[in-house]
Short mmCIF file of C-alpha atoms in Angstrom, two decimals:
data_model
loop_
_atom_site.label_atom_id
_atom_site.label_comp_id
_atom_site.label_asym_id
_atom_site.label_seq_id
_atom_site.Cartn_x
_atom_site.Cartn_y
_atom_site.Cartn_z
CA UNK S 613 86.41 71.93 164.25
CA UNK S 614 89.97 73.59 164.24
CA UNK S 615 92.27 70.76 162.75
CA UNK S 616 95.16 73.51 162.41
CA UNK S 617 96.31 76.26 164.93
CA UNK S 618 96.37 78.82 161.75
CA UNK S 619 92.38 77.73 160.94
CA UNK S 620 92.18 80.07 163.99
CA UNK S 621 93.91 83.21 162.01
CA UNK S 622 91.80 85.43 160.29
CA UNK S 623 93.23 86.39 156.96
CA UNK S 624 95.75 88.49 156.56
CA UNK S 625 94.51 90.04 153.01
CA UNK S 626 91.04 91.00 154.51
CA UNK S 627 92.71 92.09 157.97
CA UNK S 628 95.18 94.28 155.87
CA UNK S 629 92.73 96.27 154.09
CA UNK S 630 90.40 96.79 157.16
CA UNK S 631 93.56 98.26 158.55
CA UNK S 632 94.28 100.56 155.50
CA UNK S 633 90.65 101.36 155.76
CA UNK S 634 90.37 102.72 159.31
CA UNK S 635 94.15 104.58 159.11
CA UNK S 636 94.27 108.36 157.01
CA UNK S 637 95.96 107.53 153.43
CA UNK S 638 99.51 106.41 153.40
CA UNK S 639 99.74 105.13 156.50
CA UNK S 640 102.68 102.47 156.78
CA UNK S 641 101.88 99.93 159.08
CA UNK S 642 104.19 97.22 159.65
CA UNK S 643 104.46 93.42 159.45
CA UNK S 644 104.49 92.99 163.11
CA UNK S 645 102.12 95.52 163.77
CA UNK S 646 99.65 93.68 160.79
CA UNK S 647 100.41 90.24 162.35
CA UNK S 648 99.40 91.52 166.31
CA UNK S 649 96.40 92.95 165.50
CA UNK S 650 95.02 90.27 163.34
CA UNK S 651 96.14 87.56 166.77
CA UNK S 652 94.42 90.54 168.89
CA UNK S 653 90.92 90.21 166.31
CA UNK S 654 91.25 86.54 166.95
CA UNK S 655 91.44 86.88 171.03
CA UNK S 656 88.89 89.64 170.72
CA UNK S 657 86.87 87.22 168.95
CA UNK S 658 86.99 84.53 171.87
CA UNK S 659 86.30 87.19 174.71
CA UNK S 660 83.10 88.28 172.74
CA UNK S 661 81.99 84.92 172.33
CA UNK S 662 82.93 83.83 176.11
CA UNK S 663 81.07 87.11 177.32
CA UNK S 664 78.13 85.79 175.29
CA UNK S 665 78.24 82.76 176.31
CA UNK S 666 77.85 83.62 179.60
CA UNK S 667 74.72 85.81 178.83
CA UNK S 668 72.87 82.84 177.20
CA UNK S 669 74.13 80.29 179.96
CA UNK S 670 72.16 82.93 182.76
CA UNK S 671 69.32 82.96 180.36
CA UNK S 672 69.23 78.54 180.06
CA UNK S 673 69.75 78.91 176.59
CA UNK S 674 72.09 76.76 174.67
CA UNK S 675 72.04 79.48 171.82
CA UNK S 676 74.22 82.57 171.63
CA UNK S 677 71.73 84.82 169.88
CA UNK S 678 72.10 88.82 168.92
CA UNK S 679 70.96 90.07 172.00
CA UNK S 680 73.68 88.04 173.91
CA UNK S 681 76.66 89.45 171.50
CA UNK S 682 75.16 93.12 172.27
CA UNK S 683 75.35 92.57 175.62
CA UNK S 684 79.08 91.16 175.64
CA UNK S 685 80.11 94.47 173.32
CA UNK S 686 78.47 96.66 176.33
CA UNK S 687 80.25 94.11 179.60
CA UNK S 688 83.83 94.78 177.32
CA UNK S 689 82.94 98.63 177.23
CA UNK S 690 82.57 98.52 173.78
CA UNK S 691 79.66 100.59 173.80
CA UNK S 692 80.38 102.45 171.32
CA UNK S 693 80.31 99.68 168.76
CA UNK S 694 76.80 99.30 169.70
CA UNK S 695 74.64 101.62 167.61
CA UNK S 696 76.56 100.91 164.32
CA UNK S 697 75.90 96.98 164.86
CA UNK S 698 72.44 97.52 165.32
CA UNK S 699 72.55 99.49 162.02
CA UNK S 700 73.98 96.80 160.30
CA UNK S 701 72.00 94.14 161.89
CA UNK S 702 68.81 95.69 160.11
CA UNK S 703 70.41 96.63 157.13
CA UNK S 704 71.75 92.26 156.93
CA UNK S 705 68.08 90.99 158.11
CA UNK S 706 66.39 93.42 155.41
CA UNK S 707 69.02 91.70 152.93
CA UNK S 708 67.94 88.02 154.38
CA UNK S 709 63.93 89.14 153.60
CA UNK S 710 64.17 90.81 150.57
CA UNK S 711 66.16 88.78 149.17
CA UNK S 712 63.04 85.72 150.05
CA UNK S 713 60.52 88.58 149.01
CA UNK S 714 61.96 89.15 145.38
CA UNK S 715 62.05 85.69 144.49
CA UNK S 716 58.52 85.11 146.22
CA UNK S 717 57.30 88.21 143.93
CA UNK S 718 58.57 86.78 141.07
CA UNK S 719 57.24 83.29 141.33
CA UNK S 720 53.85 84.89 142.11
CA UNK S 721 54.16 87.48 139.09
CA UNK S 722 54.61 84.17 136.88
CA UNK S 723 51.39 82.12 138.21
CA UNK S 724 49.37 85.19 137.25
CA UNK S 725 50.79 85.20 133.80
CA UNK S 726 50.61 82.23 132.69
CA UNK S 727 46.86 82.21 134.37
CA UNK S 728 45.53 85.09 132.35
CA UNK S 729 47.76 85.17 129.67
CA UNK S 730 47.57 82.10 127.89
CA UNK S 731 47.62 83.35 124.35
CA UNK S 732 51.39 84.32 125.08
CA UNK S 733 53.87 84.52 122.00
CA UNK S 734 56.31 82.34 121.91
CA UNK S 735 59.24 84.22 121.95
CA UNK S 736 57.78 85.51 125.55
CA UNK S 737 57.50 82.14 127.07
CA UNK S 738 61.19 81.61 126.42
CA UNK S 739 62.32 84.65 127.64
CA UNK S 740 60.37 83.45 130.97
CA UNK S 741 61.72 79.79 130.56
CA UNK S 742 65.44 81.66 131.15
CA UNK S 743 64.08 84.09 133.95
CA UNK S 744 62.94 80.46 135.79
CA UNK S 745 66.08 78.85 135.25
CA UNK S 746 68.30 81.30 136.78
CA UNK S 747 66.16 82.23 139.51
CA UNK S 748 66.53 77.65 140.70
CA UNK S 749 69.91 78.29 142.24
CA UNK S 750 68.72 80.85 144.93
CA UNK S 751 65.87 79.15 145.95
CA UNK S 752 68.48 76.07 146.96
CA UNK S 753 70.56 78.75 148.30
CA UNK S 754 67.46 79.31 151.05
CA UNK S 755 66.59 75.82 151.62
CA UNK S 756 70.08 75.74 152.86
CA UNK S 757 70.10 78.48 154.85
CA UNK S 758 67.05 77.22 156.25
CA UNK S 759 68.74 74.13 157.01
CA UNK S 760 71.60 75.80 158.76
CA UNK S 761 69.51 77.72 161.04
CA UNK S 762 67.56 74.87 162.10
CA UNK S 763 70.71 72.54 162.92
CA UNK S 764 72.03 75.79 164.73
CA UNK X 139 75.96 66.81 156.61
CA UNK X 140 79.67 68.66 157.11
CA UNK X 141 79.40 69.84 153.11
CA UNK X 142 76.06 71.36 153.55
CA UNK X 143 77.30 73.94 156.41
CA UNK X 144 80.35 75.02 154.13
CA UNK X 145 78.47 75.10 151.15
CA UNK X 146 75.85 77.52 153.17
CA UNK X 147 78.77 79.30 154.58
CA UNK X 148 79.88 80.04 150.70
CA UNK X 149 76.53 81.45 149.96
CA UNK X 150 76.22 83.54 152.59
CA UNK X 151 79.03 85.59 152.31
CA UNK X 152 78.56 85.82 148.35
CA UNK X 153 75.16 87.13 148.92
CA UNK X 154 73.79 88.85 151.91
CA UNK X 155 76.74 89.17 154.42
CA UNK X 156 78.97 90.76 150.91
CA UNK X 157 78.05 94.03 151.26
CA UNK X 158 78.15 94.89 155.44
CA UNK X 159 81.23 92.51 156.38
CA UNK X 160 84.05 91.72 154.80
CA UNK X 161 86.03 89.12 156.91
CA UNK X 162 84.70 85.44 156.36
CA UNK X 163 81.77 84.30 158.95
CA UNK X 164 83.15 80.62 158.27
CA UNK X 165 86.28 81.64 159.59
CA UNK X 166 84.81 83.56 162.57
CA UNK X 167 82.22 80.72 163.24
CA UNK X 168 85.22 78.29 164.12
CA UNK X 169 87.21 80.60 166.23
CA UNK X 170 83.80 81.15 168.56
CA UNK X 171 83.08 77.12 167.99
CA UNK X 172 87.05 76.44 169.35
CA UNK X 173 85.68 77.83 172.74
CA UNK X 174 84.57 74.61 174.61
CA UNK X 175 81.43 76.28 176.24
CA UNK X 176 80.05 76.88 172.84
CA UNK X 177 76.98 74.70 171.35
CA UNK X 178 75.89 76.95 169.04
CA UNK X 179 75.48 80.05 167.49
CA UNK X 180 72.53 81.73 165.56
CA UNK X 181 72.88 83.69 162.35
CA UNK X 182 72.99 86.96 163.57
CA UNK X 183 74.53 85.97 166.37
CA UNK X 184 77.53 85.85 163.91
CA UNK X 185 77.12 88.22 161.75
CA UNK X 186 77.47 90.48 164.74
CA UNK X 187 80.40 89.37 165.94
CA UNK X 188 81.77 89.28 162.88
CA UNK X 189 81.13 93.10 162.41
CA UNK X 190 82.02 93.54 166.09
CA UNK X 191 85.32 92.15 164.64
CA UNK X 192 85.90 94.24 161.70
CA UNK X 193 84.99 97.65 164.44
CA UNK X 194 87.92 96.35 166.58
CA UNK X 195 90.49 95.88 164.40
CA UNK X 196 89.41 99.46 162.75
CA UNK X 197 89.69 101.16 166.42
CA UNK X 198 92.59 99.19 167.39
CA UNK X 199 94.69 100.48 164.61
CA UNK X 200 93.27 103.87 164.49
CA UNK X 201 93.48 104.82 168.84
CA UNK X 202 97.20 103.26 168.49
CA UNK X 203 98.20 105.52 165.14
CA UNK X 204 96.59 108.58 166.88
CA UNK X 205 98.24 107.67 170.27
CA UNK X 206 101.65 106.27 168.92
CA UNK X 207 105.04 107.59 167.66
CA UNK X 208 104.65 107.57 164.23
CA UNK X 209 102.59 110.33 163.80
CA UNK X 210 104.89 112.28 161.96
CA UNK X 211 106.54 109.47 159.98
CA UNK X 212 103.30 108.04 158.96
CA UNK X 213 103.99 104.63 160.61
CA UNK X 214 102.11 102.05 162.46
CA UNK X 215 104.43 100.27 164.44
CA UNK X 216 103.87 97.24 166.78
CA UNK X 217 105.49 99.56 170.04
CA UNK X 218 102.62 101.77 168.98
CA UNK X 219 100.20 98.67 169.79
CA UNK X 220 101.87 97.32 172.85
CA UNK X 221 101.47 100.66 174.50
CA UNK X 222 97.80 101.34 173.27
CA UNK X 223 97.40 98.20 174.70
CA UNK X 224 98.88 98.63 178.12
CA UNK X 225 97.80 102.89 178.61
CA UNK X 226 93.48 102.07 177.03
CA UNK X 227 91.24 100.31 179.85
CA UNK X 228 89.28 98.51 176.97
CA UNK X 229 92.68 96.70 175.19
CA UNK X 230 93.37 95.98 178.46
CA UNK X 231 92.78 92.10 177.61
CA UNK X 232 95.19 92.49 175.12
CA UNK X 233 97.96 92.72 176.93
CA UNK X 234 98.97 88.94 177.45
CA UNK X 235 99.21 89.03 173.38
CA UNK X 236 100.96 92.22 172.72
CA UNK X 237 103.66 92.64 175.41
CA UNK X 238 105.79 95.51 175.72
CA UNK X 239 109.16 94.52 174.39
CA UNK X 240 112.34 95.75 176.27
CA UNK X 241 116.16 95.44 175.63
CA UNK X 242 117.51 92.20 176.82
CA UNK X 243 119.93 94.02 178.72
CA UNK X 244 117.12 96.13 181.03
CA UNK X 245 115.45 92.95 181.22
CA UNK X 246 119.04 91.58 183.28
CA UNK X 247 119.74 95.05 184.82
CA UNK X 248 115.81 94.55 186.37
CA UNK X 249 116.51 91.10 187.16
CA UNK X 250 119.66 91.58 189.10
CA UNK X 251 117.83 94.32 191.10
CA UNK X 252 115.37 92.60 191.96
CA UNK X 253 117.84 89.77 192.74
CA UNK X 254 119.44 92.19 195.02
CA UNK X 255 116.67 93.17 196.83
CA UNK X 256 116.01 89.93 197.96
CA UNK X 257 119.26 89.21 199.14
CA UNK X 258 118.46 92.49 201.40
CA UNK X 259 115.74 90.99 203.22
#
């Protein structure tokens, strides 16, 4: 929950360079003008999300899910935001499963190793005792996720 | 149960979400949680909106720059907003945020008109 009216301010540093992003080079754009648009992000974010809403509430579902944020962009005729955030939905979701494939490929590479190989040298097996250890952290990152998801 | 959704939120955006978005989903998940209608909100449920986010704040900027007055002076002023806000049908929501600002004095010269008129009737 929002314990602070600024937790609902998006920061400045990121909104800045968006800005300097989207405008040609050299572009001055002032402290007011910086400030308004980053409280205009904010409101657009709450009319998205109220537009949603009001998809998934037709629908009985207590969810917002993709399909209702698509819909909102397309109700605020924002249509033409919708083909690049369909592009970028695949592009995240291949991120999410490749990232579960890799580590899946890996772990199975490994059984079959040390399987058939067990006349290894030694200097191998530590080489693979390192791989294992640094591949532990991002299989906690995905039980997480999974976690998250699941309260969601 | 609180530290496990941050800590999640961390790894997300230093991982999958690093390379398409750049403004925090944390930050974006409790601006769409602060609406009271909200339960909850799926993964790319947010992610989207999140981009949606970064798109409006890239075409807000760029439709006022290209519409505004400082064209020639290379400036991005908040005037330039107000009035994209006001002339564009989609930033029409906008408008309670971004007002048009006038003198103080038109403001009274208006005033007393409309003053005035009433007085007429």
């Amino acid at each position: 929950m929002a314990e602070r009216p600024e937790d609902l301010n998006l920061p400045n540093a990121v909104i800045t360079r968006i800005i300097k992003e989207a405008l040609p080079d050299g572009v001055n754009v002032s402290k007011e003008a910086r400030r308004a648009i980053s409280q205009a992000a904010s409101v657009f974010v709450l009319y998205a999300t109220s537009c949603a809403n009001n998809f998934a509430m037709k629908a009985k579902r207590k969810t917002l899910n993709a399909g209702d944020v698509l819909a909102a962009m397309e109700e605020m005729e924002f249509e033409r935001f919708m083909e690049p955030l369909k592009e970028a939905l695949e592009v995240y979701k291949k991120g999410q499963k490749g990232k579960k494939e890799v580590s899946e490929q890996k772990r199975k590479d490994k059984e079959k190793k040390t399987d058939s190989e067990n006349d290894k040298s030694r200097e191998e097996e530590e080489e693979e005792e390192e791989e294992r250890m640094e591949e532990e952290p991002e299989a906690e990152n995905e039980a997480e996720e999974d976690e998250e998801e699941v309260e969601n | 149960m609180k530290m496990s959704q941050n800590n999640a939120d961390k790894d997300d955006q230093t991982s999958a979400t690093k390379k398409t978005i750049s403004l925090p989903v944390s930050r974006v998940r409790l601006i769409m949680k602060s609406s009271p209608d909200v339960s909850s909100i799926n993964q790319d449920a947010l992610f989207l909106t999140t981009k949606a986010t970064e798109l409006f704040v890239q075409h807000l900027a760029l439709s006022s720059f290209n519409n505004g007055s400082g064209k020639d002076t290379n400036t991005l002023s908040y005037s330039d907003l107000a009035h994209t806000a006001e002339e564009t049908e989609t930033f029409h929501f906008l408008t309670d945020i971004l007002p048009k600002k006038i003198l103080a004095r038109d403001y009274l010269n208006s005033l007393e008109q409309m003053q005035e008129e009433d007085a007429d009737f």
